[in-house]
Amino acid sequence: MFMNSETRNCQNCKKDFTIESDDFSFYEKIKVPPPTFCPECRMQRRLAWNNDLSLYNRNCGLCNKSIVTIYSRSSGINAYCNKCWWSDKWDSSSYGEDYDFSKSFFEQFNTLVKKVPHMALINDDGIGSVNSEYTNNFFFAKNCYMVFCAWKVENVMYSYYLVAGKNLIDCLNVMSNCEWAYECIQPENCYKVKYSQFIDGCQDSQFLYDCRNCSNCFMCSGLRNKKYHFKNEQYTKDDYEKILNDYKLETFSGVERSQKEFDNFILKTPRKFAQITHSFNCTGDLLNNGKNTKNCFNVQSPENCNWVINSDNPIDCYDQLSSGETSECYEGITSDHSNRNIFGVFSVKSQDIEYTHHCHNSKYLFGCVGLNNKEYCILNKQYTEKEYKLLTAKIKKQMINLPYIDNNGATYKYGEFYPVELSYFGYNETSAQENPLLKDDILSKGFVWQDNIQMTTGKETIKPEDIPDSIIDIPESITEDIFKCVDCNRNYRIIFTEFEFYKRMSIPIPRRCFYCRHNKRLIMRNPYKLWHRTCMNKGCNNEFETSYSPERPEIVYCEKCYQQEVY
Ligand SMILES: [Zn+2]
Ligand SMILES: [Zn+2]
Ligand SMILES: [Zn+2]
Ligand SMILES: [Zn+2]
């Protein structure tokens, strides 16, 4: 049935939002009612269930071994080490419950979530990955430390969202092979690059913005196929090297000074309204190879998608976070290799499943937690195919008649994602804080607040001002010191392979902890949000959707005007 676009009022923020006719067709196809929360509130709700980075030391609930986990003690989650979780020493089916028609679905599901043990960290360290204990949402990789949302990488530290690469520190969004990169956002096919953003095919360069096939360049923007350039001007090899040496990038003060100068330099050069390449009929940012896709951010090869972020190859998917190879999935977090995975949280390689957390290799599940290789289960209890069909139809009706009602009066019928007030994560542990709210707003909106973020302070053995400015003067014994972050006071260490990397790449010892460095990169990346704006080139009236909000200082151009600027 063809439907026109319609304006609805968001249950949560009370602002109007539009559901397009294509969207109605999608909801019709996957048989869920249209959303009652606006896209932004839906995204925040999803993000509130996704803790990528906050880690805790606890003990495995089964073997008692000490573990690193994303679940704090106050989360109410029983965390098992990954060996125990995947073993047959326990059985998730034994937690099966009858559905109680006198209670709301979300209330019963929440009880089950708190009972069934969870994997301490979502990684395959010691199974598919090697020597990568401090990682989360991480698979098939080797020798990594503090790496999150990553697959198939090697010797990487302190980085987020990578699908390829080797010998990288402090990188964000790496989609194709890079080696020896430091402090880069979306570098592709690069070798020996530092402090750069959106670069492709570059080497032996630093402080570049949107440059392609450049080598030995420093502080440049929008260059193509250039060598020995400084601030977009050509120099001889000798003069270039002299300039570079004068900036003393082996020192902390030299890097800080260069960063300020570079930030000012790129503020004066125009930017493209969005990083969208090889795509047709798409809106969003950081998109590659997309077709008929709207509001997607950091996604490779999406087709007919809407509101998908940090994902790979989604087809006909709406409202997805950090997923790969998905089709007809809706409102989920890491639903990899799945078809019709609806309201799935870390449930992979499955089809026709609804409302599941950590269920894998399964089919026809409804409201289940921690099942592997199962069919026709509801609240972890086994049914026959016929019983399953009758009972799920009856539950969906009951969810409409007896919805969960949150503390702000919003109702959660069949078709809603999990309420944020039931999340086992605090807002300040999750990626919801990437779109910052004030603490009072957070609490009034029902988000949980984590008061006990694990963080050591006051144990430093060296003051930030006593760290030698140049990496050349740093002895190996620095790996025994404890540092204090100049922004948040958190203690941190430099591990040996990290120290070796800094020496080899002439990089000064960081004065900030990983969390502050990561947050700084997220700000440089722009928010996952679009504004309708007009090209800022005089005389051009082209309009576009951009992640640069109107009050920002950058000069933002349409595709055509930008192409005339690069050289
Ligand atoms: Zn809203
Ligand atoms: Zn264990
Ligand atoms: Zn810090
Ligand atoms: Zn223009």
Coordinates of C-alpha atoms and ligand atoms in Angstrom, one line a residue:
M1 CA 0.0 0.0 0.0
F2 CA 1.4 3.4 -0.9
M3 CA 1.4 6.0 1.9
N4 CA 2.2 9.7 1.9
S5 CA 4.8 11.1 4.2
E6 CA 3.3 12.0 7.6
T7 CA 4.3 14.3 10.5
R8 CA 4.3 12.7 13.9
N9 CA 5.0 14.0 17.4
C10 CA 7.9 12.4 19.2
Q11 CA 6.8 10.8 22.5
N12 CA 10.1 11.6 24.1
C13 CA 11.2 15.1 23.1
K14 CA 7.7 16.3 21.9
K15 CA 9.1 17.6 18.7
D16 CA 7.6 16.9 15.3
F17 CA 9.3 14.5 12.9
T18 CA 8.5 13.2 9.4
I19 CA 8.0 9.6 8.4
E20 CA 8.5 9.4 4.6
S21 CA 6.5 7.1 2.3
D22 CA 9.6 5.0 1.7
D23 CA 9.9 4.6 5.5
F24 CA 6.3 3.4 5.7
S25 CA 7.1 0.7 3.1
F26 CA 10.0 -0.4 5.1
Y27 CA 8.0 -0.8 8.4
E28 CA 5.3 -2.6 6.4
K29 CA 7.9 -5.0 5.0
I30 CA 9.4 -6.0 8.3
K31 CA 6.0 -5.9 10.0
V32 CA 6.7 -3.4 12.8
P33 CA 4.5 -0.4 13.5
P34 CA 6.0 3.0 12.6
P35 CA 8.2 4.6 15.3
T36 CA 6.8 6.9 18.0
F37 CA 10.2 8.4 18.9
C38 CA 11.9 10.8 16.5
P39 CA 15.1 9.5 14.8
E40 CA 17.4 11.4 17.2
C41 CA 15.7 10.2 20.3
R42 CA 15.8 6.6 18.8
M43 CA 19.5 7.0 18.2
Q44 CA 20.1 8.2 21.8
R45 CA 18.0 5.4 23.1
R46 CA 20.1 2.8 21.2
L47 CA 23.4 4.4 22.2
A48 CA 22.4 4.3 25.8
W49 CA 22.6 0.5 25.5
N50 CA 26.0 0.5 24.0
N51 CA 29.2 0.7 26.1
D52 CA 32.2 0.4 23.9
L53 CA 34.9 1.9 26.1
S54 CA 34.2 1.9 29.8
L55 CA 36.1 -1.0 31.4
Y56 CA 36.0 -2.5 34.9
N57 CA 38.1 -5.1 36.8
R58 CA 35.9 -7.9 38.3
N59 CA 35.9 -11.6 38.7
C60 CA 34.3 -14.2 36.4
G61 CA 30.9 -15.3 37.9
L62 CA 31.8 -18.9 37.2
C63 CA 35.5 -19.6 37.5
N64 CA 36.3 -16.5 39.7
K65 CA 39.3 -15.6 37.5
S66 CA 40.0 -11.8 37.4
I67 CA 38.6 -10.3 34.3
V68 CA 38.2 -7.0 32.4
T69 CA 34.6 -6.3 31.6
I70 CA 32.2 -3.6 30.3
Y71 CA 29.8 -4.4 33.1
S72 CA 30.3 -2.5 36.4
R73 CA 29.4 -4.2 39.6
S74 CA 26.4 -1.9 39.9
S75 CA 25.1 -3.0 36.5
G76 CA 23.4 -6.0 38.0
I77 CA 24.9 -8.1 35.2
N78 CA 26.6 -11.4 36.0
A79 CA 29.7 -11.4 33.8
Y80 CA 31.5 -14.6 32.8
C81 CA 35.0 -14.7 31.2
N82 CA 34.7 -15.5 27.5
K83 CA 36.1 -19.0 28.0
C84 CA 33.4 -19.8 30.5
W85 CA 30.7 -18.1 28.5
W86 CA 31.2 -20.2 25.4
S87 CA 31.8 -23.4 27.4
D88 CA 29.2 -26.1 28.2
K89 CA 29.7 -25.7 31.9
W90 CA 26.4 -23.7 32.0
D91 CA 23.2 -23.7 30.0
S92 CA 21.3 -20.5 29.1
S93 CA 18.1 -22.5 28.4
S94 CA 17.9 -23.4 32.0
Y95 CA 16.9 -19.8 32.7
G96 CA 13.7 -20.3 30.6
E97 CA 10.5 -18.6 31.9
D98 CA 6.8 -18.9 31.0
Y99 CA 5.4 -15.6 29.6
D100 CA 3.3 -13.9 32.2
F101 CA 0.4 -12.0 30.5
S102 CA -0.3 -9.9 33.6
K103 CA 3.1 -8.2 33.3
S104 CA 4.6 -6.0 30.5
F105 CA 7.0 -7.6 28.1
F106 CA 9.9 -5.2 28.9
E107 CA 9.5 -5.9 32.6
Q108 CA 9.8 -9.7 32.1
F109 CA 12.6 -9.3 29.6
N110 CA 14.6 -7.1 32.0
T111 CA 14.3 -9.7 34.7
L112 CA 15.7 -12.3 32.3
V113 CA 18.6 -10.0 31.1
K114 CA 19.7 -9.6 34.8
K115 CA 19.7 -13.4 35.4
V116 CA 21.4 -14.8 32.3
P117 CA 25.3 -14.4 32.5
H118 CA 26.8 -12.0 29.9
M119 CA 30.2 -12.2 28.1
A120 CA 32.6 -10.0 30.1
L121 CA 33.9 -8.3 26.9
I122 CA 32.6 -8.7 23.4
N123 CA 35.7 -10.0 21.9
D124 CA 37.3 -13.3 20.7
D125 CA 40.6 -13.0 22.5
G126 CA 42.2 -16.4 22.9
I127 CA 39.6 -17.9 20.4
G128 CA 39.9 -16.0 17.0
S129 CA 42.2 -13.2 18.2
V130 CA 45.6 -13.3 19.8
N131 CA 47.1 -11.2 22.7
S132 CA 44.3 -8.6 22.8
E133 CA 42.8 -8.7 26.3
Y134 CA 41.9 -5.0 26.6
T135 CA 39.5 -4.8 23.6
N136 CA 35.8 -4.7 23.1
N137 CA 33.6 -5.4 20.0
F138 CA 36.7 -6.8 18.5
F139 CA 37.3 -9.9 16.4
F140 CA 40.0 -11.8 14.3
A141 CA 42.9 -9.6 15.3
K142 CA 46.4 -9.7 16.8
N143 CA 48.4 -7.9 19.4
C144 CA 46.1 -5.0 20.2
Y145 CA 45.6 -2.9 23.3
M146 CA 42.7 -0.6 24.1
V147 CA 41.1 -1.1 20.7
F148 CA 37.3 -0.9 20.3
C149 CA 35.0 -1.7 17.4
A150 CA 37.7 -3.4 15.3
W151 CA 38.2 -6.4 13.0
K152 CA 41.2 -8.0 11.3
V153 CA 43.8 -5.5 12.6
E154 CA 47.3 -6.0 13.9
N155 CA 49.5 -4.1 16.4
V156 CA 47.0 -1.4 17.0
M157 CA 46.6 0.6 20.2
Y158 CA 44.1 3.2 21.5
S159 CA 41.9 3.2 18.4
Y160 CA 38.3 3.0 17.5
Y161 CA 36.4 1.6 14.5
L162 CA 38.9 -0.1 12.2
V163 CA 38.4 -2.8 9.7
A164 CA 42.0 -3.0 8.4
G165 CA 45.5 -1.8 9.3
K166 CA 48.7 -2.5 11.1
N167 CA 50.9 -0.6 13.5
L168 CA 48.5 2.2 14.3
I169 CA 48.1 4.3 17.5
D170 CA 45.3 6.8 18.2
C171 CA 43.3 6.3 15.0
L172 CA 39.6 6.7 14.3
N173 CA 37.8 5.1 11.4
V174 CA 40.3 3.1 9.4
M175 CA 38.5 1.4 6.4
S176 CA 41.4 0.2 4.2
N177 CA 45.0 -0.7 4.8
C178 CA 47.2 1.7 6.6
E179 CA 50.5 1.2 8.2
W180 CA 52.4 3.3 10.7
A181 CA 49.7 5.9 11.3
Y182 CA 49.4 8.1 14.4
E183 CA 46.6 10.4 15.5
C184 CA 44.6 10.2 12.2
I185 CA 40.9 10.3 11.4
Q186 CA 39.9 8.2 8.4
P187 CA 43.3 7.6 6.8
E188 CA 43.1 5.2 3.8
N189 CA 45.9 3.4 2.1
C190 CA 48.5 5.5 4.0
Y191 CA 52.0 4.8 5.2
K192 CA 53.9 6.8 7.9
V193 CA 51.4 9.6 8.5
K194 CA 50.6 11.6 11.6
Y195 CA 48.0 14.2 12.8
S196 CA 45.9 14.0 9.7
Q197 CA 42.2 13.8 8.6
F198 CA 40.5 12.3 5.6
I199 CA 43.6 11.4 3.6
D200 CA 44.0 8.7 1.0
G201 CA 47.2 7.3 -0.5
C202 CA 49.6 9.6 1.4
Q203 CA 52.9 8.8 2.9
D204 CA 55.7 10.4 5.1
S205 CA 53.4 13.3 5.8
Q206 CA 51.9 15.2 8.8
F207 CA 49.0 17.6 9.5
L208 CA 47.1 17.0 6.3
Y209 CA 43.4 17.6 5.7
D210 CA 41.6 15.9 2.7
C211 CA 44.8 15.2 0.7
R212 CA 45.3 12.4 -1.9
N213 CA 48.4 10.7 -3.2
C214 CA 50.7 13.2 -1.5
S215 CA 54.1 12.4 0.0
N216 CA 56.4 14.6 2.2
C217 CA 53.8 17.2 2.8
F218 CA 53.2 19.2 6.0
M219 CA 50.2 21.4 7.0
C220 CA 48.3 21.2 3.7
S221 CA 44.6 21.0 2.8
G222 CA 42.8 19.7 -0.4
L223 CA 46.0 18.7 -2.2
R224 CA 46.2 16.0 -5.0
N225 CA 49.4 14.2 -6.2
K226 CA 51.9 16.6 -4.5
K227 CA 55.3 16.4 -2.9
Y228 CA 57.3 18.7 -0.6
H229 CA 54.4 21.1 0.1
F230 CA 54.1 23.2 3.2
K231 CA 50.8 25.2 3.6
N232 CA 49.9 24.2 0.1
E233 CA 53.1 25.8 -1.4
Q234 CA 55.8 23.9 -3.3
Y235 CA 59.3 23.9 -1.8
T236 CA 62.6 22.1 -2.8
K237 CA 63.4 19.0 -0.8
D238 CA 66.0 20.7 1.2
D239 CA 63.9 23.8 2.1
Y240 CA 60.9 21.5 3.0
E241 CA 63.1 19.4 5.3
K242 CA 64.4 22.6 6.9
I243 CA 60.9 23.9 7.6
L244 CA 59.8 20.5 9.0
N245 CA 62.8 20.3 11.3
D246 CA 62.2 23.9 12.6
Y247 CA 58.7 22.8 13.9
K248 CA 60.4 20.2 16.2
L249 CA 57.6 17.6 15.9
E250 CA 59.6 15.2 18.1
T251 CA 58.7 17.6 21.0
F252 CA 55.3 18.0 22.8
S253 CA 55.5 21.8 22.6
G254 CA 56.3 21.6 18.8
V255 CA 53.3 19.3 18.2
E256 CA 50.9 21.6 20.2
R257 CA 52.1 24.7 18.4
S258 CA 51.8 23.0 15.0
Q259 CA 48.3 21.7 15.8
K260 CA 47.1 25.3 16.6
E261 CA 48.6 26.6 13.4
F262 CA 47.1 23.8 11.4
D263 CA 43.7 24.2 12.9
N264 CA 43.8 27.9 11.9
F265 CA 45.1 27.1 8.4
I266 CA 42.3 24.6 7.6
L267 CA 39.7 27.0 9.1
K268 CA 40.5 29.4 6.2
T269 CA 40.4 26.8 3.5
P270 CA 36.9 25.6 2.2
R271 CA 35.6 22.2 3.2
K272 CA 33.3 19.8 1.4
F273 CA 29.8 19.7 3.0
A274 CA 30.2 15.9 3.6
Q275 CA 32.6 13.1 3.1
I276 CA 30.5 11.1 0.6
T277 CA 32.3 9.1 -2.1
H278 CA 31.1 6.8 -5.0
S279 CA 27.5 7.1 -3.9
F280 CA 24.1 7.7 -5.4
N281 CA 21.2 9.5 -3.8
C282 CA 22.6 9.5 -0.2
T283 CA 22.7 11.9 2.7
G284 CA 24.9 11.6 5.8
D285 CA 28.6 11.8 6.3
L286 CA 31.6 9.4 6.0
L287 CA 29.8 7.4 3.4
N288 CA 31.3 5.2 0.7
N289 CA 29.7 3.2 -2.1
G290 CA 26.2 4.0 -1.0
K291 CA 22.8 3.8 -2.8
N292 CA 19.5 5.4 -1.9
T293 CA 20.5 5.9 1.7
K294 CA 19.6 8.6 4.1
N295 CA 21.1 9.9 7.4
C296 CA 23.9 7.3 7.6
F297 CA 27.2 8.1 9.2
N298 CA 30.5 6.2 8.8
V299 CA 29.0 3.4 6.7
Q300 CA 30.4 1.4 3.8
S301 CA 28.3 0.2 0.9
P302 CA 24.8 0.8 2.4
E303 CA 21.7 0.3 0.2
N304 CA 18.2 1.6 1.0
C305 CA 19.2 2.4 4.6
N306 CA 18.2 5.0 7.0
W307 CA 19.9 6.0 10.3
V308 CA 22.6 3.5 10.2
I309 CA 25.9 4.4 11.9
N310 CA 29.4 2.8 12.0
S311 CA 28.5 -0.2 9.8
D312 CA 29.5 -2.2 6.8
N313 CA 27.3 -3.5 3.9
P314 CA 23.8 -3.0 5.4
I315 CA 21.0 -3.6 2.9
D316 CA 17.4 -2.5 3.7
C317 CA 18.3 -1.7 7.3
Y318 CA 17.0 1.1 9.6
D319 CA 18.4 2.3 12.9
Q320 CA 21.5 0.2 13.2
L321 CA 24.7 0.7 15.2
S322 CA 28.1 -1.0 14.6
S323 CA 26.9 -3.9 12.3
G324 CA 28.2 -5.7 9.3
E325 CA 26.6 -7.7 6.5
T326 CA 23.0 -7.2 7.6
S327 CA 19.7 -7.2 5.7
E328 CA 16.2 -6.2 6.8
C329 CA 17.4 -5.4 10.3
Y330 CA 15.8 -2.8 12.5
E331 CA 16.8 -1.0 15.7
G332 CA 19.8 -3.0 16.7
I333 CA 23.4 -2.9 18.0
T334 CA 25.9 -5.2 16.4
S335 CA 23.6 -7.5 14.5
D336 CA 26.4 -8.8 12.2
H337 CA 25.6 -11.4 9.5
S338 CA 21.9 -11.4 10.2
N339 CA 18.6 -11.2 8.3
R340 CA 15.4 -9.8 10.0
N341 CA 17.2 -9.3 13.3
I342 CA 14.9 -6.8 15.0
F343 CA 15.7 -5.1 18.4
G344 CA 18.9 -7.3 18.6
V345 CA 21.7 -6.3 21.0
F346 CA 25.0 -8.1 20.1
S347 CA 23.1 -11.0 18.5
V348 CA 24.9 -12.2 15.4
K349 CA 24.6 -14.8 12.6
S350 CA 20.8 -15.1 13.2
Q351 CA 17.5 -14.7 11.4
D352 CA 14.0 -13.9 12.2
I353 CA 14.8 -13.0 15.8
E354 CA 13.2 -10.2 17.8
Y355 CA 14.2 -8.6 21.2
T356 CA 17.4 -10.6 21.9
H357 CA 20.6 -9.8 23.7
H358 CA 23.7 -11.9 22.9
C359 CA 21.9 -14.7 21.0
H360 CA 23.9 -16.3 18.2
N361 CA 23.5 -18.7 15.3
S362 CA 19.7 -18.8 15.9
K363 CA 16.3 -18.5 14.3
Y364 CA 12.9 -17.6 15.5
L365 CA 13.6 -16.2 19.0
F366 CA 11.5 -13.7 20.8
G367 CA 12.7 -12.0 24.1
C368 CA 15.8 -14.3 24.6
V369 CA 19.2 -13.8 26.2
G370 CA 22.4 -15.7 25.7
L371 CA 21.1 -18.5 23.5
N372 CA 23.4 -20.2 20.9
N373 CA 22.1 -22.4 18.1
K374 CA 18.4 -22.4 19.1
E375 CA 15.1 -22.1 17.4
Y376 CA 11.5 -21.3 18.5
C377 CA 12.3 -19.9 22.0
I378 CA 10.5 -17.2 24.0
L379 CA 12.1 -15.9 27.2
N380 CA 14.7 -18.7 26.7
K381 CA 12.0 -21.4 26.9
Q382 CA 11.7 -23.9 24.1
Y383 CA 8.4 -24.3 22.1
T384 CA 7.4 -26.2 18.9
E385 CA 7.1 -24.2 15.7
K386 CA 3.3 -24.1 16.0
E387 CA 3.3 -23.0 19.6
Y388 CA 5.9 -20.3 18.9
K389 CA 3.8 -18.7 16.1
L390 CA 0.6 -18.7 18.2
L391 CA 2.3 -17.4 21.3
T392 CA 4.4 -14.6 19.7
A393 CA 1.2 -13.3 17.9
K394 CA -0.5 -13.3 21.3
I395 CA 2.4 -11.5 23.0
K396 CA 2.6 -8.8 20.4
K397 CA -1.1 -8.0 21.0
Q398 CA -0.5 -8.1 24.8
M399 CA 2.4 -5.6 24.3
I400 CA 0.0 -3.2 22.7
N401 CA -2.7 -3.6 25.4
L402 CA -0.3 -3.7 28.3
P403 CA 2.7 -1.5 27.4
Y404 CA 5.6 -0.7 29.6
I405 CA 5.3 2.9 30.8
D406 CA 8.5 4.8 31.8
N407 CA 8.9 7.4 34.5
N408 CA 8.2 10.2 32.1
G409 CA 4.9 8.5 30.9
A410 CA 6.3 7.3 27.5
T411 CA 4.7 4.0 26.5
Y412 CA 6.6 1.1 25.0
K413 CA 4.4 -1.2 22.9
Y414 CA 5.5 -3.8 20.4
G415 CA 7.8 -2.0 18.0
E416 CA 9.8 0.0 20.5
F417 CA 13.4 -0.5 21.4
Y418 CA 14.3 -1.0 25.1
P419 CA 13.6 2.0 27.5
V420 CA 16.8 3.8 28.5
E421 CA 15.8 3.6 32.2
L422 CA 16.2 -0.2 32.1
S423 CA 19.7 0.0 30.6
Y424 CA 22.5 -1.8 32.5
F425 CA 24.8 1.0 31.5
G426 CA 25.0 4.5 32.7
Y427 CA 24.7 7.2 30.1
N428 CA 28.2 8.3 31.0
E429 CA 29.6 4.9 30.1
T430 CA 28.0 4.7 26.7
S431 CA 28.3 6.3 23.3
A432 CA 25.1 8.3 24.1
Q433 CA 27.5 10.9 25.7
E434 CA 28.9 11.6 22.2
N435 CA 25.9 14.0 21.9
P436 CA 26.4 15.6 25.3
L437 CA 23.5 16.6 27.6
L438 CA 23.7 18.2 31.0
K439 CA 23.6 15.8 33.9
D440 CA 20.2 17.2 35.2
D441 CA 18.7 16.7 31.7
I442 CA 20.1 13.2 31.5
L443 CA 18.5 12.2 34.8
S444 CA 15.1 13.9 33.9
K445 CA 15.1 12.0 30.6
G446 CA 15.3 8.7 32.4
F447 CA 19.0 7.8 31.6
V448 CA 20.9 6.0 34.2
W449 CA 24.0 7.7 35.6
Q450 CA 27.1 5.7 36.6
D451 CA 28.7 7.2 39.7
N452 CA 31.5 4.7 39.8
I453 CA 33.3 4.9 36.5
Q454 CA 36.6 3.0 37.1
M455 CA 39.4 5.5 37.0
T456 CA 42.6 5.7 39.0
T457 CA 43.8 9.2 40.1
G458 CA 46.6 10.5 42.4
K459 CA 49.0 7.6 41.8
E460 CA 51.3 9.5 39.4
T461 CA 55.0 9.0 39.7
I462 CA 55.8 11.8 37.3
K463 CA 54.2 15.2 36.9
P464 CA 53.2 16.2 33.3
E465 CA 55.6 19.2 33.4
D466 CA 58.5 16.9 34.3
I467 CA 58.2 14.7 31.2
P468 CA 61.0 15.6 28.8
D469 CA 59.6 17.6 25.9
S470 CA 61.4 15.6 23.2
I471 CA 60.9 11.8 22.6
I472 CA 64.7 11.8 22.0
D473 CA 65.3 12.4 25.8
I474 CA 62.8 9.8 27.0
P475 CA 64.5 6.6 28.5
E476 CA 63.0 3.1 28.3
S477 CA 62.3 3.3 32.1
I478 CA 59.4 5.7 31.3
T479 CA 57.3 2.5 30.9
E480 CA 57.6 2.0 34.6
D481 CA 56.1 5.5 35.3
I482 CA 52.5 6.4 36.0
F483 CA 51.3 9.6 34.3
K484 CA 48.5 12.1 35.1
C485 CA 46.2 13.3 32.3
V486 CA 46.5 17.1 32.0
D487 CA 42.7 17.3 31.2
C488 CA 41.0 14.9 33.5
N489 CA 43.7 13.8 36.1
R490 CA 43.2 10.1 35.2
N491 CA 46.3 8.0 35.6
Y492 CA 47.7 6.1 32.6
R493 CA 50.8 4.3 31.6
I494 CA 53.0 4.0 28.5
I495 CA 53.4 0.3 27.5
F496 CA 56.6 -1.0 26.0
T497 CA 55.4 -1.5 22.4
E498 CA 53.8 2.0 22.6
F499 CA 57.1 3.5 23.7
E500 CA 58.9 1.7 20.8
F501 CA 56.3 3.1 18.3
Y502 CA 56.8 6.7 19.6
K503 CA 60.6 6.4 19.3
R504 CA 60.4 5.0 15.8
M505 CA 57.9 7.6 14.6
S506 CA 59.4 10.5 16.5
I507 CA 56.3 11.2 18.6
P508 CA 56.4 12.9 22.0
I509 CA 54.8 11.1 25.0
P510 CA 51.1 12.0 25.2
R511 CA 50.1 14.2 28.1
R512 CA 46.4 13.2 27.9
C513 CA 44.8 9.8 28.7
F514 CA 43.3 7.7 26.0
Y515 CA 39.7 8.8 26.9
C516 CA 40.5 12.5 26.5
R517 CA 42.4 11.8 23.2
H518 CA 39.5 9.8 21.9
N519 CA 36.9 12.5 22.8
K520 CA 39.0 15.1 21.0
R521 CA 39.0 13.0 17.8
L522 CA 35.2 12.5 18.0
I523 CA 34.8 16.3 18.1
M524 CA 37.0 16.7 15.0
R525 CA 34.9 14.1 13.2
N526 CA 31.7 16.2 13.4
P527 CA 28.5 14.9 15.1
Y528 CA 26.2 12.3 13.6
K529 CA 23.5 14.9 12.8
L530 CA 22.5 16.9 9.7
W531 CA 21.6 20.5 9.0
H532 CA 20.1 21.9 5.8
R533 CA 22.4 24.6 4.6
T534 CA 23.4 26.6 1.5
C535 CA 26.9 26.6 -0.1
M536 CA 29.1 29.4 1.3
N537 CA 30.8 30.1 -2.0
K538 CA 29.7 33.6 -3.2
G539 CA 27.1 33.4 -6.0
C540 CA 26.4 29.6 -5.5
N541 CA 22.9 28.7 -4.2
N542 CA 23.4 24.9 -4.0
E543 CA 21.8 23.4 -0.9
F544 CA 22.8 20.3 1.0
E545 CA 22.5 18.3 4.2
T546 CA 25.7 18.7 6.2
S547 CA 27.1 17.7 9.6
Y548 CA 28.5 21.2 10.0
S549 CA 25.9 23.1 12.1
P550 CA 25.2 26.7 10.8
E551 CA 27.0 28.4 13.8
R552 CA 30.3 26.7 13.1
P553 CA 33.3 28.7 11.8
E554 CA 34.3 26.4 8.9
I555 CA 33.8 27.5 5.3
V556 CA 31.5 24.8 3.8
Y557 CA 31.1 24.3 0.1
C558 CA 29.0 22.2 -2.2
E559 CA 30.6 19.3 -4.1
K560 CA 31.0 21.4 -7.3
C561 CA 32.5 24.5 -5.7
Y562 CA 34.8 22.3 -3.6
Q563 CA 36.1 20.4 -6.6
Q564 CA 37.2 23.8 -8.1
E565 CA 39.2 24.5 -5.0
V566 CA 41.3 21.4 -4.8
Y567 CA 44.4 21.1 -6.8
Ligands
ZN1 ZN 12.4 13.0 19.9
ZN2 ZN 35.5 -17.9 33.9
ZN3 ZN 42.0 12.3 30.5
ZN4 ZN 28.6 25.8 -4.3

